[in-house]
CSV table of C-alpha atoms and ligand atoms in Angstrom, one decimal:
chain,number,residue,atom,x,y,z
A,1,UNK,CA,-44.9,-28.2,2.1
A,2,UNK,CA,-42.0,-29.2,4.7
A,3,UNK,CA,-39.2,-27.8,5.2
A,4,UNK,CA,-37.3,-29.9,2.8
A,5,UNK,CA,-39.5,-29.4,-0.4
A,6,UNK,CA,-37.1,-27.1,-1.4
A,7,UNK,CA,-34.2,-29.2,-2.1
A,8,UNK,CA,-37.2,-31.8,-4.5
A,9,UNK,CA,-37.8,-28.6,-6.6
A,10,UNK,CA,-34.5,-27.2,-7.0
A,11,UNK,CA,-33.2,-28.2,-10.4
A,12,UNK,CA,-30.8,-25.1,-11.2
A,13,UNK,CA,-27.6,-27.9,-10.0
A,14,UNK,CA,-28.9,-30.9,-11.7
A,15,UNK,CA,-29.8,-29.0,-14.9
A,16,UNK,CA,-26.3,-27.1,-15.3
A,17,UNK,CA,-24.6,-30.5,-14.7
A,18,UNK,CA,-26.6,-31.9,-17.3
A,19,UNK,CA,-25.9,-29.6,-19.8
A,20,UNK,CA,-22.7,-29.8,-18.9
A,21,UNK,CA,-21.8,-26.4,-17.8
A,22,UNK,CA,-21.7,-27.1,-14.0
A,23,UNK,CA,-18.5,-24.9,-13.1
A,24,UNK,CA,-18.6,-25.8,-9.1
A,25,UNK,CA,-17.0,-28.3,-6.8
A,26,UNK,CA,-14.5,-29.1,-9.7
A,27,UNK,CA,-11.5,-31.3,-7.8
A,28,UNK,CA,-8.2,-31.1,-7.9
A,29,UNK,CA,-5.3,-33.6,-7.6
A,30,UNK,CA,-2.8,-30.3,-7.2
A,31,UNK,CA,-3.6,-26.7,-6.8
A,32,UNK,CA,-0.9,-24.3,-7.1
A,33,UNK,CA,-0.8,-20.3,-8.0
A,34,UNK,CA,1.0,-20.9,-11.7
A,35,UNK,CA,-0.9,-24.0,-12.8
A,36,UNK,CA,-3.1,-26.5,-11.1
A,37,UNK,CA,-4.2,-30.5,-11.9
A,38,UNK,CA,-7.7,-31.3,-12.3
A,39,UNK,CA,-8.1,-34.9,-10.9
A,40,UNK,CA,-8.3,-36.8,-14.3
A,41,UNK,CA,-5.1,-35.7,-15.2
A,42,UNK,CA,-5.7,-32.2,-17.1
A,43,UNK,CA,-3.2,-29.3,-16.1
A,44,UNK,CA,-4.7,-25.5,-16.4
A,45,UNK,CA,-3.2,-22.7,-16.1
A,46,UNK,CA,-4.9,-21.4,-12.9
A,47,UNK,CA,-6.6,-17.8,-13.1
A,48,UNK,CA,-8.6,-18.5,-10.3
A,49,UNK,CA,-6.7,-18.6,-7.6
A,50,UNK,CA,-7.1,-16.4,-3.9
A,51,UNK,CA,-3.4,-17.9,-3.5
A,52,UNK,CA,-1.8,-14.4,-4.4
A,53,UNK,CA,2.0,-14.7,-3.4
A,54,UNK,CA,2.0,-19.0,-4.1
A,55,UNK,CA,2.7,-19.4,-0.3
A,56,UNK,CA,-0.1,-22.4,0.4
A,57,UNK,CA,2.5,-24.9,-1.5
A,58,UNK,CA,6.1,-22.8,-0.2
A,59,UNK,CA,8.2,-25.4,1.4
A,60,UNK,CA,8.5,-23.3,4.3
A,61,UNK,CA,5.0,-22.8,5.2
A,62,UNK,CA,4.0,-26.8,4.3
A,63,UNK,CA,6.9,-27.7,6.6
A,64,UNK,CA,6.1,-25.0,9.6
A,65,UNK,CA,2.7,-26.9,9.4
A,66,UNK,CA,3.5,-30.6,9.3
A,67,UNK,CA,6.0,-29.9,12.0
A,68,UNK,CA,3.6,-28.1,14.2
A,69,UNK,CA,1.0,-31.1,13.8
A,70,UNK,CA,3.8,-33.3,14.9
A,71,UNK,CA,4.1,-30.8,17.9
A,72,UNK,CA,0.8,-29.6,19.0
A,73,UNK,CA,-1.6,-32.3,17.5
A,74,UNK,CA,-3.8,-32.2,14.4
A,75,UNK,CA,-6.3,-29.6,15.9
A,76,UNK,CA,-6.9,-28.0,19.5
A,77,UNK,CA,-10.3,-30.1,19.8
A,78,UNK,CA,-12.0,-26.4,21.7
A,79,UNK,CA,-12.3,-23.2,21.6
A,80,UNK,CA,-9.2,-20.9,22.7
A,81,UNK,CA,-11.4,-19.1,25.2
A,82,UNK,CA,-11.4,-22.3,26.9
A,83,UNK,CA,-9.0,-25.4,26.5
A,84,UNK,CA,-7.6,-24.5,22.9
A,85,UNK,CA,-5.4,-21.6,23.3
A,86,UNK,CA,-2.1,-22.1,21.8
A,87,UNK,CA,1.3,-20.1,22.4
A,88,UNK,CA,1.1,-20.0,18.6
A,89,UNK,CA,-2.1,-18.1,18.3
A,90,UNK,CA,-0.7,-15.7,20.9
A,91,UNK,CA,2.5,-15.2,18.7
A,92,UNK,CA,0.6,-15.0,15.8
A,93,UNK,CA,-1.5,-12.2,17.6
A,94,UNK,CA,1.8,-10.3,18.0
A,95,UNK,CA,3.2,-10.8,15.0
A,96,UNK,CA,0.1,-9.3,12.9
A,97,UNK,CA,-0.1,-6.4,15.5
A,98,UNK,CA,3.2,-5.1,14.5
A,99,UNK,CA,3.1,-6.1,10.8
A,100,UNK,CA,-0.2,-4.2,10.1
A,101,UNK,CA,0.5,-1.1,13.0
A,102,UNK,CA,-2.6,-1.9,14.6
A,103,UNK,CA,-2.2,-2.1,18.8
A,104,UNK,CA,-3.8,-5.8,18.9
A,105,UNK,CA,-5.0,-8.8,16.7
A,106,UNK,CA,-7.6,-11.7,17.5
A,107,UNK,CA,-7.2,-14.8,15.4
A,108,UNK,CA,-9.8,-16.6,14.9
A,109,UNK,CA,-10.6,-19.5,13.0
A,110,UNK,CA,-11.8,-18.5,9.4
A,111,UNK,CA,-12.0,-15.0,7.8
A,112,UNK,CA,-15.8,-15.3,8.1
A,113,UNK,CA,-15.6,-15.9,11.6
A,114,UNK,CA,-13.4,-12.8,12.0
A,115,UNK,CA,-16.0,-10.9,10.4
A,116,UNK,CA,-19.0,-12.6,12.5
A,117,UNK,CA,-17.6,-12.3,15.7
A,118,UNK,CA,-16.1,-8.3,15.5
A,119,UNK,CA,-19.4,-7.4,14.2
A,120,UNK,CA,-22.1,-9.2,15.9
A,121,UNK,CA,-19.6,-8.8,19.4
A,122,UNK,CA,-19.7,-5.0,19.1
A,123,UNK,CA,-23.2,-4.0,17.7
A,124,UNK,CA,-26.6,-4.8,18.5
A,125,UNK,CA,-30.1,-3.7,19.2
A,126,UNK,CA,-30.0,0.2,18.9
A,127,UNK,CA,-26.8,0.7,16.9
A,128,UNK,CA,-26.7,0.3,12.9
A,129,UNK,CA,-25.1,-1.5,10.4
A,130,UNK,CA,-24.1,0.7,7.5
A,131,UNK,CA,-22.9,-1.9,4.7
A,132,UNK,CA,-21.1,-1.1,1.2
A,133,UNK,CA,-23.5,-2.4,-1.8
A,134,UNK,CA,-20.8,-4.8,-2.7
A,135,UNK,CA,-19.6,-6.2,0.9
A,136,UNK,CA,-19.0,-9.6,1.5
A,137,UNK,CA,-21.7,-12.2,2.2
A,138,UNK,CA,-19.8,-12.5,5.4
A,139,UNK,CA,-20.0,-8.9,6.4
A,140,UNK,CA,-24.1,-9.0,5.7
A,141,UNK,CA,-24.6,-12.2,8.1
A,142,UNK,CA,-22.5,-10.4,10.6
A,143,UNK,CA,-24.6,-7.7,10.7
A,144,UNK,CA,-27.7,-9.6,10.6
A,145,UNK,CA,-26.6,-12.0,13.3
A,146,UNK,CA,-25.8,-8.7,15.5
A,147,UNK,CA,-29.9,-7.7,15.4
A,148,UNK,CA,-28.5,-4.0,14.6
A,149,UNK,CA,-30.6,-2.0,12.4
A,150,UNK,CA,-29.1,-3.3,8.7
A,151,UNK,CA,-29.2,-0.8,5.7
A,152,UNK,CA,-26.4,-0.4,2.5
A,153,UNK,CA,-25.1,2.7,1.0
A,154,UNK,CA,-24.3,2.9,-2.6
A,155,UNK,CA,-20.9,1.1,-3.5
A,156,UNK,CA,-18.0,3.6,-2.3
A,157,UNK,CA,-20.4,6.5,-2.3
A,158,UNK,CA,-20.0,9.0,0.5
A,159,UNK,CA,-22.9,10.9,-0.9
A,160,UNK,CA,-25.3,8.3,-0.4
A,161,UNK,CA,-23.5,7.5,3.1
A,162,UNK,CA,-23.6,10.7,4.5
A,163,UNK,CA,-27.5,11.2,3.5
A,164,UNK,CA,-28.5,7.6,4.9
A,165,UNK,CA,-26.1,9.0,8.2
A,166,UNK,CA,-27.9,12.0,8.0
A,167,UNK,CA,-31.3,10.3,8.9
A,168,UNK,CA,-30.2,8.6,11.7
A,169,UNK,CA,-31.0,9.9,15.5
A,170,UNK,CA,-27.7,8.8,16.5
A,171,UNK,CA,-25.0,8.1,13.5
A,172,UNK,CA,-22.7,8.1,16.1
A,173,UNK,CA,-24.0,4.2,17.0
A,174,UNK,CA,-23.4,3.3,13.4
A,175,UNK,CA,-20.6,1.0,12.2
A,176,UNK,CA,-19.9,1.4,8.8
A,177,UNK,CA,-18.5,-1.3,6.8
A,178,UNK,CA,-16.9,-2.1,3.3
A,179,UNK,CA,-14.0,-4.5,1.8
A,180,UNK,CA,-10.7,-2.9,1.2
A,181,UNK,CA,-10.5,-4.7,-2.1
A,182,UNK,CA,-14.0,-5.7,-4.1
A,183,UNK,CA,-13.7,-9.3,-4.1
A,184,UNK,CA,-15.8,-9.5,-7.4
A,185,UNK,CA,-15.0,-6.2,-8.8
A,186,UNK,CA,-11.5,-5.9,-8.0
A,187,UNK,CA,-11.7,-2.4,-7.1
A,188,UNK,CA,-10.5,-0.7,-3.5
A,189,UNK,CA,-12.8,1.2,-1.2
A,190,UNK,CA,-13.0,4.4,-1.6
A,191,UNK,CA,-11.0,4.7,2.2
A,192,UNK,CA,-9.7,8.5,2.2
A,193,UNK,CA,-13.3,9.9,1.9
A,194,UNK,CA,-15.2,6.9,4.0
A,195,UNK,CA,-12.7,7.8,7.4
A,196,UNK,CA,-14.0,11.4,6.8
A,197,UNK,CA,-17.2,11.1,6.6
A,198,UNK,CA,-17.1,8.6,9.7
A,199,UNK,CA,-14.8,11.1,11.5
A,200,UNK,CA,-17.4,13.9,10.9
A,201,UNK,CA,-20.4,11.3,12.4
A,202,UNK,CA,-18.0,9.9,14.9
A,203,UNK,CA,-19.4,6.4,13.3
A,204,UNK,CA,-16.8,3.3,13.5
A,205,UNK,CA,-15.2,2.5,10.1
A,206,UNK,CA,-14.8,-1.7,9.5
A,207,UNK,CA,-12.2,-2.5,6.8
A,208,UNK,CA,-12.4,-6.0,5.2
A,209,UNK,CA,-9.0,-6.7,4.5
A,210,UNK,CA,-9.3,-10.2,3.2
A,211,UNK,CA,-8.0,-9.8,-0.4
A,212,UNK,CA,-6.2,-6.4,0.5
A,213,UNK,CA,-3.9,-7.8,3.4
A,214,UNK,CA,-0.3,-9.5,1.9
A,215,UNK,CA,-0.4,-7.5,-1.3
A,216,UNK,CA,-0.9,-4.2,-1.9
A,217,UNK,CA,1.4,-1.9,0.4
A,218,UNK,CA,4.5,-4.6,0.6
A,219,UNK,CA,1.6,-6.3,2.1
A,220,UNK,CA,0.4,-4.5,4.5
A,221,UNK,CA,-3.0,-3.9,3.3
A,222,UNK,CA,-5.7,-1.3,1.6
A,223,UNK,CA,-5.1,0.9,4.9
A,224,UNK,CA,-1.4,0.9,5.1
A,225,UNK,CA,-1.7,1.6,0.8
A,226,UNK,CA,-3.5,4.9,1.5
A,227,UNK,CA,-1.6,5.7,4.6
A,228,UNK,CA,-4.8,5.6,6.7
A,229,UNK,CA,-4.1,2.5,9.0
A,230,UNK,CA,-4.7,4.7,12.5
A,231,UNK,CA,-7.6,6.0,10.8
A,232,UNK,CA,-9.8,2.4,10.9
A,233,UNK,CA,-10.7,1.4,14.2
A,234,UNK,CA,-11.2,-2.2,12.8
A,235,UNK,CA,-9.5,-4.4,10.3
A,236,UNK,CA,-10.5,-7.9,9.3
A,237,UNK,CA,-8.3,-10.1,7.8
A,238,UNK,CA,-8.3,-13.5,6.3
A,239,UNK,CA,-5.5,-16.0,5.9
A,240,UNK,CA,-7.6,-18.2,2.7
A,241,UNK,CA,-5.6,-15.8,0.2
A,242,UNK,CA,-2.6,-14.3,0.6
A,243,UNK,CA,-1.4,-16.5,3.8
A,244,UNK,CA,-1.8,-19.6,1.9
A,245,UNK,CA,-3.7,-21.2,5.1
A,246,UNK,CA,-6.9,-20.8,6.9
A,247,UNK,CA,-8.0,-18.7,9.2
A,248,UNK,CA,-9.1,-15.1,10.2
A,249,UNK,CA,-8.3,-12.0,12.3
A,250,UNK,CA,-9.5,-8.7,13.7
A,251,UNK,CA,-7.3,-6.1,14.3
A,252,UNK,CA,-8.2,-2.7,16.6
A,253,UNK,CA,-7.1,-1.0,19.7
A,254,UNK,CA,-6.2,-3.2,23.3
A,255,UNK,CA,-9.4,-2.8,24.7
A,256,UNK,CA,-12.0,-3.5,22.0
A,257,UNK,CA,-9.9,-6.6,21.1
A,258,UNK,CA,-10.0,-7.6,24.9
A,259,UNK,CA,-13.3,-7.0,24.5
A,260,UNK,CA,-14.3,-8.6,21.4
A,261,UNK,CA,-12.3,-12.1,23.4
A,262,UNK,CA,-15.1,-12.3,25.6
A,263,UNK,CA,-17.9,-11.4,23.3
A,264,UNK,CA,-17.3,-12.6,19.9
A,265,UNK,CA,-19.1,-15.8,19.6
A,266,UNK,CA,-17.7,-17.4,16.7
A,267,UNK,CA,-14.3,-17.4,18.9
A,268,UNK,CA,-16.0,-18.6,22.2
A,269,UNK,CA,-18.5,-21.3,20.9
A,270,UNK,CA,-15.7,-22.7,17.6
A,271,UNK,CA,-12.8,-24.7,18.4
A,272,UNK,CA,-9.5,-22.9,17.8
A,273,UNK,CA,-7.5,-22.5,14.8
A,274,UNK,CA,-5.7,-25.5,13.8
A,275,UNK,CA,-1.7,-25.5,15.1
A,276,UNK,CA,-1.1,-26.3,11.4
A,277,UNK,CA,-2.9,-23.4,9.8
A,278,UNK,CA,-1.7,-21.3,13.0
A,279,UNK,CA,2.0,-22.3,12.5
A,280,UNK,CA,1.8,-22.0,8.3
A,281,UNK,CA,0.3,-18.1,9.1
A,282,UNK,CA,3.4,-17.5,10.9
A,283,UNK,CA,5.7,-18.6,8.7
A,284,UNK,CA,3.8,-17.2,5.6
A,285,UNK,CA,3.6,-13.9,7.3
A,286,UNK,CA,7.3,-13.4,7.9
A,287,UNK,CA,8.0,-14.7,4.0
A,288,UNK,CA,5.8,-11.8,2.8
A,289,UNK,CA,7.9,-9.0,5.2
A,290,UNK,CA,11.4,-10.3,4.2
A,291,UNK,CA,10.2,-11.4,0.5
A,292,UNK,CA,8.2,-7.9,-1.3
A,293,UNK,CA,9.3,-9.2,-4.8
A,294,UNK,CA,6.2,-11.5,-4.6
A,295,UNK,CA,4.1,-8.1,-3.7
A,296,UNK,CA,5.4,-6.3,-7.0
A,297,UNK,CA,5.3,-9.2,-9.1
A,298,UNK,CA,1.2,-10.2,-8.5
A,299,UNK,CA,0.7,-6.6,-8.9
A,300,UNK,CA,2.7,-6.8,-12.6
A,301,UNK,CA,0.9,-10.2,-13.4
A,302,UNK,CA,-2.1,-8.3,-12.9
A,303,UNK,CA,-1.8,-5.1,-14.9
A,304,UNK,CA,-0.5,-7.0,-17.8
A,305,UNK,CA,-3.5,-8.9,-18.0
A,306,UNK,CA,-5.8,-6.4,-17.7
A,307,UNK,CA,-4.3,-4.7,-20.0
A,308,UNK,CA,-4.2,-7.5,-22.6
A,309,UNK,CA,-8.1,-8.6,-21.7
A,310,UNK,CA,-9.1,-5.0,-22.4
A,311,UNK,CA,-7.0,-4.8,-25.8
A,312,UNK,CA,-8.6,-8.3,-26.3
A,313,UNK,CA,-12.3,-6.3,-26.1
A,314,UNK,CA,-13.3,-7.9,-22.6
A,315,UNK,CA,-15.1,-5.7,-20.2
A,316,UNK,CA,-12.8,-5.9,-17.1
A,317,UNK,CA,-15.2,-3.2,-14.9
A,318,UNK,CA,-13.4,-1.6,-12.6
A,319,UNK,CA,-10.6,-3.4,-11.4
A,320,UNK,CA,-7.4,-2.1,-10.4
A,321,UNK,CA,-5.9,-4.7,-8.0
A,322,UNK,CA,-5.2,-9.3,-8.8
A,323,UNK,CA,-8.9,-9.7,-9.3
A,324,UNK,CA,-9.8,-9.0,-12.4
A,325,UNK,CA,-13.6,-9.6,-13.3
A,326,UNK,CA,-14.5,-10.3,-17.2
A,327,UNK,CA,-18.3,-9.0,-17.4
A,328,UNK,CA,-20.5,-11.2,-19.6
A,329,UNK,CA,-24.3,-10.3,-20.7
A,330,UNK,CA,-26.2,-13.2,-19.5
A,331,UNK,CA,-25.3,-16.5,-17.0
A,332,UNK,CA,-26.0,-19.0,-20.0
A,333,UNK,CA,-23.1,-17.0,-21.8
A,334,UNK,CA,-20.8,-16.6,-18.6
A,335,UNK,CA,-21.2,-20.7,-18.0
A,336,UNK,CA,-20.3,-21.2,-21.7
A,337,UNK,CA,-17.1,-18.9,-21.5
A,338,UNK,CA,-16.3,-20.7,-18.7
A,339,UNK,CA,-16.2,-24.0,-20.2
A,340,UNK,CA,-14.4,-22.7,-23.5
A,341,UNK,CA,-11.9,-21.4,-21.0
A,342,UNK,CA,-11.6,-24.5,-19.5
A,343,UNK,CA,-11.5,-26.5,-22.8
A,344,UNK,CA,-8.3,-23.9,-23.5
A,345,UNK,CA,-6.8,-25.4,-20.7
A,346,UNK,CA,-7.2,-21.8,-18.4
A,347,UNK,CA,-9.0,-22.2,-15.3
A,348,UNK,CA,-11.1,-19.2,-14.0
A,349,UNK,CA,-14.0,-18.9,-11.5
A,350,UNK,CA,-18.1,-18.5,-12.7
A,351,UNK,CA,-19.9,-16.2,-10.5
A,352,UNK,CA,-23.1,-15.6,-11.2
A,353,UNK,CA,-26.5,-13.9,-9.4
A,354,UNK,CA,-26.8,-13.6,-5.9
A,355,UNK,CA,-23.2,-13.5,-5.1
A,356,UNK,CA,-22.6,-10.9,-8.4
A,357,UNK,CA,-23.8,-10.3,-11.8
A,358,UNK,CA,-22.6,-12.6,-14.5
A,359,UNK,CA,-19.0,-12.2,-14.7
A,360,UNK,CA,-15.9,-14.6,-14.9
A,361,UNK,CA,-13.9,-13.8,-12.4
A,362,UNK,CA,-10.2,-14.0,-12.8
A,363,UNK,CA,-7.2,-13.5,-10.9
A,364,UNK,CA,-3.5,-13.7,-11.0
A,365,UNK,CA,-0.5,-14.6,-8.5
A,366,UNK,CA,3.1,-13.7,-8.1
A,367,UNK,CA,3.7,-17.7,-9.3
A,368,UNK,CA,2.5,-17.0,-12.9
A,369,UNK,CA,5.2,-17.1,-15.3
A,370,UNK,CA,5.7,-15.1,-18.9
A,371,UNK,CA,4.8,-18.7,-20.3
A,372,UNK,CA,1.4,-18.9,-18.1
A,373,UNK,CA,0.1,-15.6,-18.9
A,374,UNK,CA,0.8,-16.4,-22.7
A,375,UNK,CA,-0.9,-19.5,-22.6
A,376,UNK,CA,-4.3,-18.2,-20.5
A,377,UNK,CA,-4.1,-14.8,-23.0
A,378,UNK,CA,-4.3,-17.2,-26.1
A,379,UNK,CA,-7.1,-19.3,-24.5
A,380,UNK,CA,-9.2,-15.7,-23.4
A,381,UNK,CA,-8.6,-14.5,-27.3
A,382,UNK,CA,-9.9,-18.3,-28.5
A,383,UNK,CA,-12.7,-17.5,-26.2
A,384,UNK,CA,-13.3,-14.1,-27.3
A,385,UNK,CA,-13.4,-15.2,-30.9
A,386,UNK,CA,-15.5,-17.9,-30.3
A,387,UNK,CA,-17.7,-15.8,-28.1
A,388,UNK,CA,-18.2,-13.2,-30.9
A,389,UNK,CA,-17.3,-14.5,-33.9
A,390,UNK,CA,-14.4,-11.8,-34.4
A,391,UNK,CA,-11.0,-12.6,-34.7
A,392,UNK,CA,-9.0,-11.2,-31.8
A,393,UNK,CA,-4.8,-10.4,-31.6
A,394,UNK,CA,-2.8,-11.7,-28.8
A,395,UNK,CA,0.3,-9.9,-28.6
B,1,PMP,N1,-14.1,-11.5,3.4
B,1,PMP,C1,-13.9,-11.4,2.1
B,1,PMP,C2,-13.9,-10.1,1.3
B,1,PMP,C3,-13.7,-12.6,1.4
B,1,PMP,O1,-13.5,-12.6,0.0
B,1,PMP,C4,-13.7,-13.9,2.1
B,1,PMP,C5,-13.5,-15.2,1.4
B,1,PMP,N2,-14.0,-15.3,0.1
B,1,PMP,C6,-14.0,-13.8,3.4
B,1,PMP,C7,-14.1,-12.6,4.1
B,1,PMP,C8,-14.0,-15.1,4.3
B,1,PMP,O2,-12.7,-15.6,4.5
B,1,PMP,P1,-12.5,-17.1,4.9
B,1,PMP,O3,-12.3,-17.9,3.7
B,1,PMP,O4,-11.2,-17.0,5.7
B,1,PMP,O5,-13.6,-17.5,5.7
């Protein structure tokens, strides 16, 4: 058996495809927040989209990128810490420090990096890694990759924390770690009672802030939302959702962020964040201060269709933020939703086991008008009908 038997005997792809209920790498000719092209010519209403304010296709931001290209280059061909620094990323750097009342920022060049580098920087061999149930993929490779001790406390529950705190010689070398907003569930941490239980271990608290940051609190986050911002040593942010870019921060005090420069090794050994993607973050970034209305309205999108895919019978979990997950038994029955959707003309997002159990997992955007949300709400209730055989009301 080499190495690359593996890929002969996996079928799982092939099979799905052939069955026609592959619901991955689906292109697009145009992807925006209200609707979205599939290449072939179909339009969908998009409830699938991270792009929560619409800002990845704003004039502004498209033209602060194309004309920092022109500038700057298309990339900075190496790694800031060496020859790929840019006055952008320094601006940037400032400009997130004040927006999210943290001392200092880091960018870096995905949200994933972010994540990698502030964790596997800061703890190694001796500390511990305490990780939500439900944190991101990216937060579990960063604390493998650190060689801490690894071990998960049940999702947002202190009790479990503090007994897995409680049995470690020093909980004081822990970081503890969680999203700020589930990015499958849809639900927020649990923040007021994680900071005290870390203040009463004196453990470090790591806030996630990739689907938080740019929505809830006028944008400012899960921490700013619960008035707790000087409360989380360390905030990660991602600029893949709200920012309508690419690319990745850490936020904390001067000196673990002067620090984390000179130890985080997805920043030392990755080539910088493009100028475009750098440039596009700034301009997004001052959009969502001087423009909240986009704030209030994906927050309104949302609740209204939550509401409606509950009075519709579907099992929306927890959610209380734009992602909205719809539960479904089985993954046969979550791929065939998925295509029904998708034959409605709504476009949603399959997950399925090991990233979650089955679910379809929705979500909305400031850009989605009354019209869109009555034309995905009559494809979830054709869906639901078809799914069950009853007859379901769309109001
Ligand atoms: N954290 C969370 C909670 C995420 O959902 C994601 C992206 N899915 C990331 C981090 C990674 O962000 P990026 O796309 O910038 O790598």
């Amino acid at each position: 058996m080499s190495i690359l038997s593996k890929c002969e005997s996996y079928t799982r792809a092939r099979e799905a495809r052939e069955n026609g209920l592959y619901p991955y790498f689906l292109n697009f000719d145009s992807h925006g927040a209200g609707t979205a092209r599939l290449t072939g010519g179909r339009d969908v209403v998009m409830c699938g989209s991270n792009d929560y304010l619409g800002l990845s296709t704003d004039p502004r931001v498209t033209e602060a990128a194309a004309t920092a290209a022109r500038r700057y280059g298309a990339g900075c061909t190496g790694s800031r810490f060496l020859n790929g620094n840019l006055d952008l990323h320094d601006h940037l750097e400032q400009e997130l420090a004040k927006f999210f009342g943290k001392p200092a920022a880091l960018v870096l060049t995905t949200g994933y990096q972010a994540n990698l580098g502030a964790i596997s920087g800061l703890c190694g061999p001796g500390d511990t890694v305490l990780l939500d149930k439900e944190a991101h993929a990216s937060l579990i490779d960063a604390a493998r990759l650190s060689r801490a001790d690894v071990q998960w406390f049940a999702h947002n529950d202190t009790i479990d924390l503090t007994s897995k705190l409680d049995r470690l010689s020093q909980p004081s070398r822990t970081l503890v770690v969680g999203d700020g907003v589930y990015s499958m569930e849809g639900d927020l941490c649990s923040l007021p009672e994680l900071a005290r239980v870390c203040r009463a271990y004196d453990a470090t608290l790591l806030v996630d802030d990739a689907h938080g940051a740019g929505v809830l609190a006028e944008g400012r986050g899960t921490c700013a939302h619960y008035g707790l911002t000087d409360e989380v040593p360390l905030i990660t942010l991602t600029f893949s959702k709200a920012f309508g870019s690419i690319g990745g921060a850490v936020l904390g005090d001067e000196q673990v962020i002067d620090y984390l420069r000179h130890h985080a090794r997805s920043l030392m050994f990755s080539a910088g964040a493009s100028p475009s993607n750098t440039a596009s973050v700034l301009e997004a970034l001052s959009i969502v201060r001087s423009e909240t209305w986009r704030c209030d309205a994906v927050v309104a999108n949302a609740d209204h269709m939550r509401q409606e895919l509950m009075a519709l019978g579907y099992d929306v979990g927890a959610s209380c933020t734009p992602i909205v997950p719809i539960k479904i038994r089985d993954e046969l029955s979550t791929l065939l939703a998925w295509k029904l959707l998708l034959a409605q003309g709504v476009y949603v997002n399959a997950a399925l086991p090991p990233a979650a159990t089955p679910r379809l997992r929705t979500s909305y955007t400031a850009m989605q008008t009354d019209d869109h949300l009555r034309r995905a709400l009559a494809g979830f209730a054709a869906v639901r009908e078809q799914l069950s055989g009853t007859p379901a009301r769309v109001t």
